[in-house]
PDB file of C-alpha atoms in Angstrom:
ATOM      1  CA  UNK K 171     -29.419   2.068 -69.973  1.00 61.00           C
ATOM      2  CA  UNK K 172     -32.095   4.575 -70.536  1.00 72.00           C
ATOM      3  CA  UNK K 173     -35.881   3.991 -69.968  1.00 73.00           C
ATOM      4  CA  UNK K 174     -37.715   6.020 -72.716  1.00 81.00           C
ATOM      5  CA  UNK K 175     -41.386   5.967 -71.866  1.00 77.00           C
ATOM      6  CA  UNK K 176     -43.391   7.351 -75.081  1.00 82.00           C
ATOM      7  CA  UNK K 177     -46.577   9.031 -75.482  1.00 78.00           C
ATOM      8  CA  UNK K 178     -48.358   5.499 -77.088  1.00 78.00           C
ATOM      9  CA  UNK K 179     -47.106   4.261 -73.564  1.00 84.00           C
ATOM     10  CA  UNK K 180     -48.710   6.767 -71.899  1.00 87.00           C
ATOM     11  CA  UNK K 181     -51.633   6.797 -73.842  1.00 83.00           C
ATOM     12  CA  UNK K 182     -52.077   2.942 -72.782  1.00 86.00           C
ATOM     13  CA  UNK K 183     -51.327   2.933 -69.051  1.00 90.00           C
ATOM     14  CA  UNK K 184     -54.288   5.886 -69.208  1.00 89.00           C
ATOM     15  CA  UNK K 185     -56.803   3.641 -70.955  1.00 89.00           C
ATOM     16  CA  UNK K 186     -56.680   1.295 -68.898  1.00 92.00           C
ATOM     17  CA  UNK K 187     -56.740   3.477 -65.830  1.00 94.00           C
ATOM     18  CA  UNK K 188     -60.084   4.937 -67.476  1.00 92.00           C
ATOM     19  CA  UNK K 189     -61.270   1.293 -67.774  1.00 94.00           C
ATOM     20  CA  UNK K 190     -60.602   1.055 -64.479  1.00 95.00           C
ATOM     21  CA  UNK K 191     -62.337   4.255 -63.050  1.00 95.00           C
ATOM     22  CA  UNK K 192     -64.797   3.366 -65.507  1.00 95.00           C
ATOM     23  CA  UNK K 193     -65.870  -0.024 -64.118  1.00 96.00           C
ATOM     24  CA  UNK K 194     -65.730   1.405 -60.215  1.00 94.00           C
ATOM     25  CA  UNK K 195     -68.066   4.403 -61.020  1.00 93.00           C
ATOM     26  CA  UNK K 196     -70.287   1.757 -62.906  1.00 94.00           C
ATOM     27  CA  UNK K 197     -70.920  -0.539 -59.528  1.00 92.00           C
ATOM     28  CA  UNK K 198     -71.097   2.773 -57.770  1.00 89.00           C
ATOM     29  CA  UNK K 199     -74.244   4.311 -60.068  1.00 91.00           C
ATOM     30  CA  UNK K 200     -75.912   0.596 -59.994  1.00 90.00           C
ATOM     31  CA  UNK K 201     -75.100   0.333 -56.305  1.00 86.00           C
ATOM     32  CA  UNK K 202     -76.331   3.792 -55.405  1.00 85.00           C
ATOM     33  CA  UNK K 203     -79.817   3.046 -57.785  1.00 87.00           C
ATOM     34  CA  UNK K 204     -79.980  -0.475 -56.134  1.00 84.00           C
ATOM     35  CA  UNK K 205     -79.956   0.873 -52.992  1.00 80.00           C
ATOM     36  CA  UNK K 206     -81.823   3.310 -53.529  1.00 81.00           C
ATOM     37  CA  UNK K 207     -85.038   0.804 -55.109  1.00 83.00           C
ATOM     38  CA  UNK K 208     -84.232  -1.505 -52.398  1.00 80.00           C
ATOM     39  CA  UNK K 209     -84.444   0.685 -49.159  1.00 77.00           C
ATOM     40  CA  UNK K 210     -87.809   2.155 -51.286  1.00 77.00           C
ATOM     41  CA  UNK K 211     -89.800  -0.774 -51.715  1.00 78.00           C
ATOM     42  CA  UNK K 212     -87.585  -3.760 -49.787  1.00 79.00           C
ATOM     43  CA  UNK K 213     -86.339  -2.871 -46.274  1.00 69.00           C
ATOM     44  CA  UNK K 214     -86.029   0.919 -45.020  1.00 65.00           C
ATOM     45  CA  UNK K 215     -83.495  -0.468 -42.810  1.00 66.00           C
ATOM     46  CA  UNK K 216     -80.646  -0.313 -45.766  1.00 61.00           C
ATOM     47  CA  UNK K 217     -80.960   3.239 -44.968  1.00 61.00           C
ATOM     48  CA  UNK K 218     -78.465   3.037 -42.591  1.00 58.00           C
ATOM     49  CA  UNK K 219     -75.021   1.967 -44.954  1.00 59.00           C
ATOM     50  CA  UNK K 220     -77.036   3.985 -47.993  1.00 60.00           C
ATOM     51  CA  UNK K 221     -73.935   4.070 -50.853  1.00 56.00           C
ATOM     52  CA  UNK K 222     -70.971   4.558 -49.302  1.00 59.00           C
ATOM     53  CA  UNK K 223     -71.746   4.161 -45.349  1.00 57.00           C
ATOM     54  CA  UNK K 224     -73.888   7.272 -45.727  1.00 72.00           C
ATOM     55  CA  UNK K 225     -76.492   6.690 -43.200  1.00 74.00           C
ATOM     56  CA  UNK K 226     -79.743   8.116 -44.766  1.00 77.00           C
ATOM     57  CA  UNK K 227     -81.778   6.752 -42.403  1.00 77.00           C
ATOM     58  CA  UNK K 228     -82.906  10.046 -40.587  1.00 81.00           C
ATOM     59  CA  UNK K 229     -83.847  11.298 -44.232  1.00 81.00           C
ATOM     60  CA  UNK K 230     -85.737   8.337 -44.684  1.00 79.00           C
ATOM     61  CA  UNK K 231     -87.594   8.445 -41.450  1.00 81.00           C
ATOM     62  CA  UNK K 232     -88.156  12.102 -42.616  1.00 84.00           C
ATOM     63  CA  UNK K 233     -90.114  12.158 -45.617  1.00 83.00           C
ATOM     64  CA  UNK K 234     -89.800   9.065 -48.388  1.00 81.00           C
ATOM     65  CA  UNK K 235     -89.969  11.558 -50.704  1.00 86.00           C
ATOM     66  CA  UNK K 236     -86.846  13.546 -49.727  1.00 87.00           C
ATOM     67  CA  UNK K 237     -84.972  10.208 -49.235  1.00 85.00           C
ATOM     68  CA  UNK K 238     -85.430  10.061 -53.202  1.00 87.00           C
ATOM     69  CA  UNK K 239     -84.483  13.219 -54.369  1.00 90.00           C
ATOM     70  CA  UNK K 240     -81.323  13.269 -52.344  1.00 89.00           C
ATOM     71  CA  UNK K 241     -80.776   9.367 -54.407  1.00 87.00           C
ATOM     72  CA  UNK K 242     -81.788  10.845 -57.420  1.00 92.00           C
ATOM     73  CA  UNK K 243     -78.974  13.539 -57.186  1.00 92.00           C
ATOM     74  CA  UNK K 244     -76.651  10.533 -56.279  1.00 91.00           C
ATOM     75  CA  UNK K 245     -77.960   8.579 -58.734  1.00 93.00           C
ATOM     76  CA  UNK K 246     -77.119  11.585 -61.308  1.00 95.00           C
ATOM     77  CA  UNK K 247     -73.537  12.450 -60.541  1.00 94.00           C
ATOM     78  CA  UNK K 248     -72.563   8.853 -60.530  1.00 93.00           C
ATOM     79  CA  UNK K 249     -74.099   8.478 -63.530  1.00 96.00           C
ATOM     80  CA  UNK K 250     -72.502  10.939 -65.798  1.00 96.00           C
ATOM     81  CA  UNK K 251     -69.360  10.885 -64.248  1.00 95.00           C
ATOM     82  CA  UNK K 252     -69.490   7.131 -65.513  1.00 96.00           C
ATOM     83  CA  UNK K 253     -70.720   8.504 -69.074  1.00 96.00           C
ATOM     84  CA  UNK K 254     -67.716  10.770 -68.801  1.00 95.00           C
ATOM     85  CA  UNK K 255     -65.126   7.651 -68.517  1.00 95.00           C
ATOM     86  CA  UNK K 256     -66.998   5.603 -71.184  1.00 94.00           C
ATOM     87  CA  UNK K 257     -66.422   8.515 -73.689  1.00 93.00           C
ATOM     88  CA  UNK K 258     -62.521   8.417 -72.796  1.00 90.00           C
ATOM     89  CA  UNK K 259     -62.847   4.682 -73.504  1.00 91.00           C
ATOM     90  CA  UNK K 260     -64.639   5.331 -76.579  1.00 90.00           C
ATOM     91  CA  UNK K 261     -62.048   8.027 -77.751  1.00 86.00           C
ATOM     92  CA  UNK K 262     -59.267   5.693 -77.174  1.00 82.00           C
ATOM     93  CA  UNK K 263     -61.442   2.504 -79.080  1.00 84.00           C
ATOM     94  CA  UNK K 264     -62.169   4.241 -82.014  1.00 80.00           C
ATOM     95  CA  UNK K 265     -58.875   5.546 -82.735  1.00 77.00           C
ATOM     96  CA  UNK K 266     -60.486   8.596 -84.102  1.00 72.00           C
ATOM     97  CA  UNK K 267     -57.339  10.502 -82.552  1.00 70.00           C
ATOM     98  CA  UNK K 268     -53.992  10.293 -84.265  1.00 69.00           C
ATOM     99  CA  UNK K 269     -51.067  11.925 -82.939  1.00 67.00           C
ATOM    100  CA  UNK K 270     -49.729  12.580 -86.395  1.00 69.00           C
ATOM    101  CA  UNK K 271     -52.453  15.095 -86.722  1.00 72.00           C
ATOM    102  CA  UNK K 272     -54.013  15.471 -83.267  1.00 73.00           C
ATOM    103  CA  UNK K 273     -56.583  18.634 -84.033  1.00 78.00           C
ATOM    104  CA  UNK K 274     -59.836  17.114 -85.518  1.00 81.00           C
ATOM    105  CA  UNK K 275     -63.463  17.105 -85.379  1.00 83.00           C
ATOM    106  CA  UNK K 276     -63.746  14.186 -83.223  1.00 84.00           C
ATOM    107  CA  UNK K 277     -60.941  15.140 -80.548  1.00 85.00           C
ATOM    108  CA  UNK K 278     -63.265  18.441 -80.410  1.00 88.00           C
ATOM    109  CA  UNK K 279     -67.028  16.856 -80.545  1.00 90.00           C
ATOM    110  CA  UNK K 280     -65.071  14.541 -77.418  1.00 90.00           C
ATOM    111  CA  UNK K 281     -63.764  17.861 -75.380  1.00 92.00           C
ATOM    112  CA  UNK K 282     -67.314  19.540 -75.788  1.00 94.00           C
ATOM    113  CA  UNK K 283     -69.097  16.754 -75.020  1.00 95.00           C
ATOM    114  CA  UNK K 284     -66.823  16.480 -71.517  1.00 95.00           C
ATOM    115  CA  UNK K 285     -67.502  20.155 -70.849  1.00 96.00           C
ATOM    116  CA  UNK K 286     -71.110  19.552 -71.291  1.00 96.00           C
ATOM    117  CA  UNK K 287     -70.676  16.638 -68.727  1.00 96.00           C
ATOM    118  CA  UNK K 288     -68.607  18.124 -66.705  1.00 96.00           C
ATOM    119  CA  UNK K 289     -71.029  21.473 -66.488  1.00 96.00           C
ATOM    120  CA  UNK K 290     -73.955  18.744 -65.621  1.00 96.00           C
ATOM    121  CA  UNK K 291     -71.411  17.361 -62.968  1.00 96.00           C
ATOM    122  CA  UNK K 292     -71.330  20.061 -61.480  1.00 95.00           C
ATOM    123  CA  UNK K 293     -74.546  21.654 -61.716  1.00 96.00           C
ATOM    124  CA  UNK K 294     -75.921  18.215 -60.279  1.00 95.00           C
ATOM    125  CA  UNK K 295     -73.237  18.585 -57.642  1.00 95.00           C
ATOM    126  CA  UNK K 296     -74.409  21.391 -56.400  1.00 94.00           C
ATOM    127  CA  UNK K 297     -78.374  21.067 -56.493  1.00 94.00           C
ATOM    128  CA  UNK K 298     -77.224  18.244 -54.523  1.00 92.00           C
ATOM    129  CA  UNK K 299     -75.304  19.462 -51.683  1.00 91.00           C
ATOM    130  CA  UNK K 300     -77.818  22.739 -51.545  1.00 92.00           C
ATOM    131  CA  UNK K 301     -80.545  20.838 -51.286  1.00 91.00           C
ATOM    132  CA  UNK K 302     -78.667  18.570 -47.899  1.00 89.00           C
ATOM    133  CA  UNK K 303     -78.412  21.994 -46.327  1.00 90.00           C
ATOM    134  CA  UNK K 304     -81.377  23.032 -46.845  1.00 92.00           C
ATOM    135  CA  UNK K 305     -82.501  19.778 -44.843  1.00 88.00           C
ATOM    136  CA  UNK K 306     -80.194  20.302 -42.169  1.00 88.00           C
ATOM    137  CA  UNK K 307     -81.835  23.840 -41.209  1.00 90.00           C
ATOM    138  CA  UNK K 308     -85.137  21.966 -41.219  1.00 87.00           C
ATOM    139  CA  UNK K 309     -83.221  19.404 -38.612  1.00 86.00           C
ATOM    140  CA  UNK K 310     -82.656  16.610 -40.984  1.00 84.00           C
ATOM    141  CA  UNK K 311     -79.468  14.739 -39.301  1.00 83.00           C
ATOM    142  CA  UNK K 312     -77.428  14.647 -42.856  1.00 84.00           C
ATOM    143  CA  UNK K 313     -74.188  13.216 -43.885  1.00 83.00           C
ATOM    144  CA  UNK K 314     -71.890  15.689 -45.230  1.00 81.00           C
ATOM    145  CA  UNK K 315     -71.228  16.251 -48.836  1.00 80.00           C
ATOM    146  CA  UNK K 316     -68.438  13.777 -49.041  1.00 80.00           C
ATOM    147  CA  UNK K 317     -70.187  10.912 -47.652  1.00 77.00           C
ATOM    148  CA  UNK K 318     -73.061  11.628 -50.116  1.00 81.00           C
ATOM    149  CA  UNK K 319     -70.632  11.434 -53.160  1.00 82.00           C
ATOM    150  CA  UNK K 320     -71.885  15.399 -53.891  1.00 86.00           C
ATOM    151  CA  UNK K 321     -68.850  17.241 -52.969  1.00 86.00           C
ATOM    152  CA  UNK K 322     -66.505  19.515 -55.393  1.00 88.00           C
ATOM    153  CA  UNK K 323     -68.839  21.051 -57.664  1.00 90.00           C
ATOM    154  CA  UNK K 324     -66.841  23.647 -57.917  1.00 92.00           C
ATOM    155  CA  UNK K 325     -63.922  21.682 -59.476  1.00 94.00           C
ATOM    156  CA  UNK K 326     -66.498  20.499 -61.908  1.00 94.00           C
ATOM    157  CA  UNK K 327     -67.685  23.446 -62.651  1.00 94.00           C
ATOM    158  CA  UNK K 328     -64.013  24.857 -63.200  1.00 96.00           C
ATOM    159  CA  UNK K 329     -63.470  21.810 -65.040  1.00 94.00           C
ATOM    160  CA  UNK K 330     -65.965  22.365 -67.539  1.00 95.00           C
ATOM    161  CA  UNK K 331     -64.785  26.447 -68.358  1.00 96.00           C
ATOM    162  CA  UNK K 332     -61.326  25.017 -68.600  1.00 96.00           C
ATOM    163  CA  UNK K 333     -62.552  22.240 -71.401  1.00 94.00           C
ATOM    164  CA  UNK K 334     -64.611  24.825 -72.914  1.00 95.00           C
ATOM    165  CA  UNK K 335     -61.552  26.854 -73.389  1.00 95.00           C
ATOM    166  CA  UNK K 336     -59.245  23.848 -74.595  1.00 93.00           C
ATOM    167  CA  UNK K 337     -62.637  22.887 -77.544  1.00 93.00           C
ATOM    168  CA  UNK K 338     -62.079  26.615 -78.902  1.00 92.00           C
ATOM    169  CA  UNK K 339     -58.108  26.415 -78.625  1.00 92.00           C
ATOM    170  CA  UNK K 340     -58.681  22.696 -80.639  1.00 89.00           C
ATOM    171  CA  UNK K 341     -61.508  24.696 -83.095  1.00 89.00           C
ATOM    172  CA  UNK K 342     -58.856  27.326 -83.837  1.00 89.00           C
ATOM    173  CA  UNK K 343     -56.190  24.198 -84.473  1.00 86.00           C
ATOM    174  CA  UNK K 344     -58.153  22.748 -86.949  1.00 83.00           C
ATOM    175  CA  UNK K 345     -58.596  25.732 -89.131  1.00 84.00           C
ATOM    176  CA  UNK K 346     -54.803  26.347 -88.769  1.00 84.00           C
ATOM    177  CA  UNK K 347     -54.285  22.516 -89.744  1.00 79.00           C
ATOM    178  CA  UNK K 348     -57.110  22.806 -92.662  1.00 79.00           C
ATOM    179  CA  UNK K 349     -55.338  26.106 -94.232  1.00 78.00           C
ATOM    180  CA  UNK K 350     -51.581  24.337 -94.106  1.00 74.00           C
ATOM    181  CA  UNK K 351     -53.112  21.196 -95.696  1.00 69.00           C
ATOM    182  CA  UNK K 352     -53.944  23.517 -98.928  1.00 67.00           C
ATOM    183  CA  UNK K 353     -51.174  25.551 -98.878  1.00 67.00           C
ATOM    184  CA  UNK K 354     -48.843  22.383 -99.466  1.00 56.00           C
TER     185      UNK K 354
END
């Protein structure tokens, strides 16, 4: 007996993996901007297990003000890497996408809309993990990159020329699939 696994398959097990990722970097944006008003206003002591057992309290202890830009920047990336999911869920919902003909306006408005997020990703990324340096050489004890949910903006940034690239490959699909549809 042979297992055929088709692309609707495929395409199914992957929506509900993006539910998935979606609904984990949800509680991680709310928890991050939870955290972040409650350690504010509440009890500086939260400091310590700030998002994901990154100990901000040094920061904190620092300058308030720092403490929230360096949240902010969490805040950020979480953010539109959760925006990023919800279009994939979107794109799957609306069925805008048919694999009978796959090159269309809204598969492209999708990809360019991902670079755009992606680019902001990374950008954010980056600001992000700059701006931890540059409190470590002004002797801010800092978690690294990882534990502040800031690392690999340069795979977001790569991500984003790649998608760019795949929105003019889809661009130059449609007008192939527009000039084929009046020539039958």
């Amino acid at each position: 007996m042979e297992l055929k696994i088709t692309t609707t398959q495929i395409l199914k097990i992957l929506q509900v993996i993006s539910w998935v990722i979606f609904i984990g970097l949800c509680i991680e944006a709310g928890g991050i901007l939870f955290s972040g008003i409650y350690s504010f206003v509440i009890n500086p002591v939260n400091t310590y297990s700030f998002g994901k057992a990154a100990d901000l309290s040094s920061l904190y202890d620092y300058d308030h003000g720092q403490f929230i830009v360096i949240a902010i920047f969490m805040f950020i990336v979480a953010t539109l890497k959760a925006i990023l999911f919800y279009l994939i869920i979107k794109l799957f919902a609306e069925k805008k996408v048919s694999l009978s003909q796959p090159f269309n306006t809204a598969l492209q408005r999708f990809l360019l809309l991902a670079s755009c997020l992606a680019l902001g990703i990374g950008l954010f990324s980056n600001s992000g993990c700059n701006y931890a340096e540059w409190l470590v050489k002004q002797g801010v004890a800092m978690p690294d990159a990882q534990a502040l949910q800031l690392a690999g903006a340069d795979v977001w940034l790569f991500m984003a020329v790649i998608l760019f690239v795949v929105v003019q490959l889809v661009k130059r699909g449609i007008e192939i699939q527009k000039e084929n549809d009046l020539t039958i």
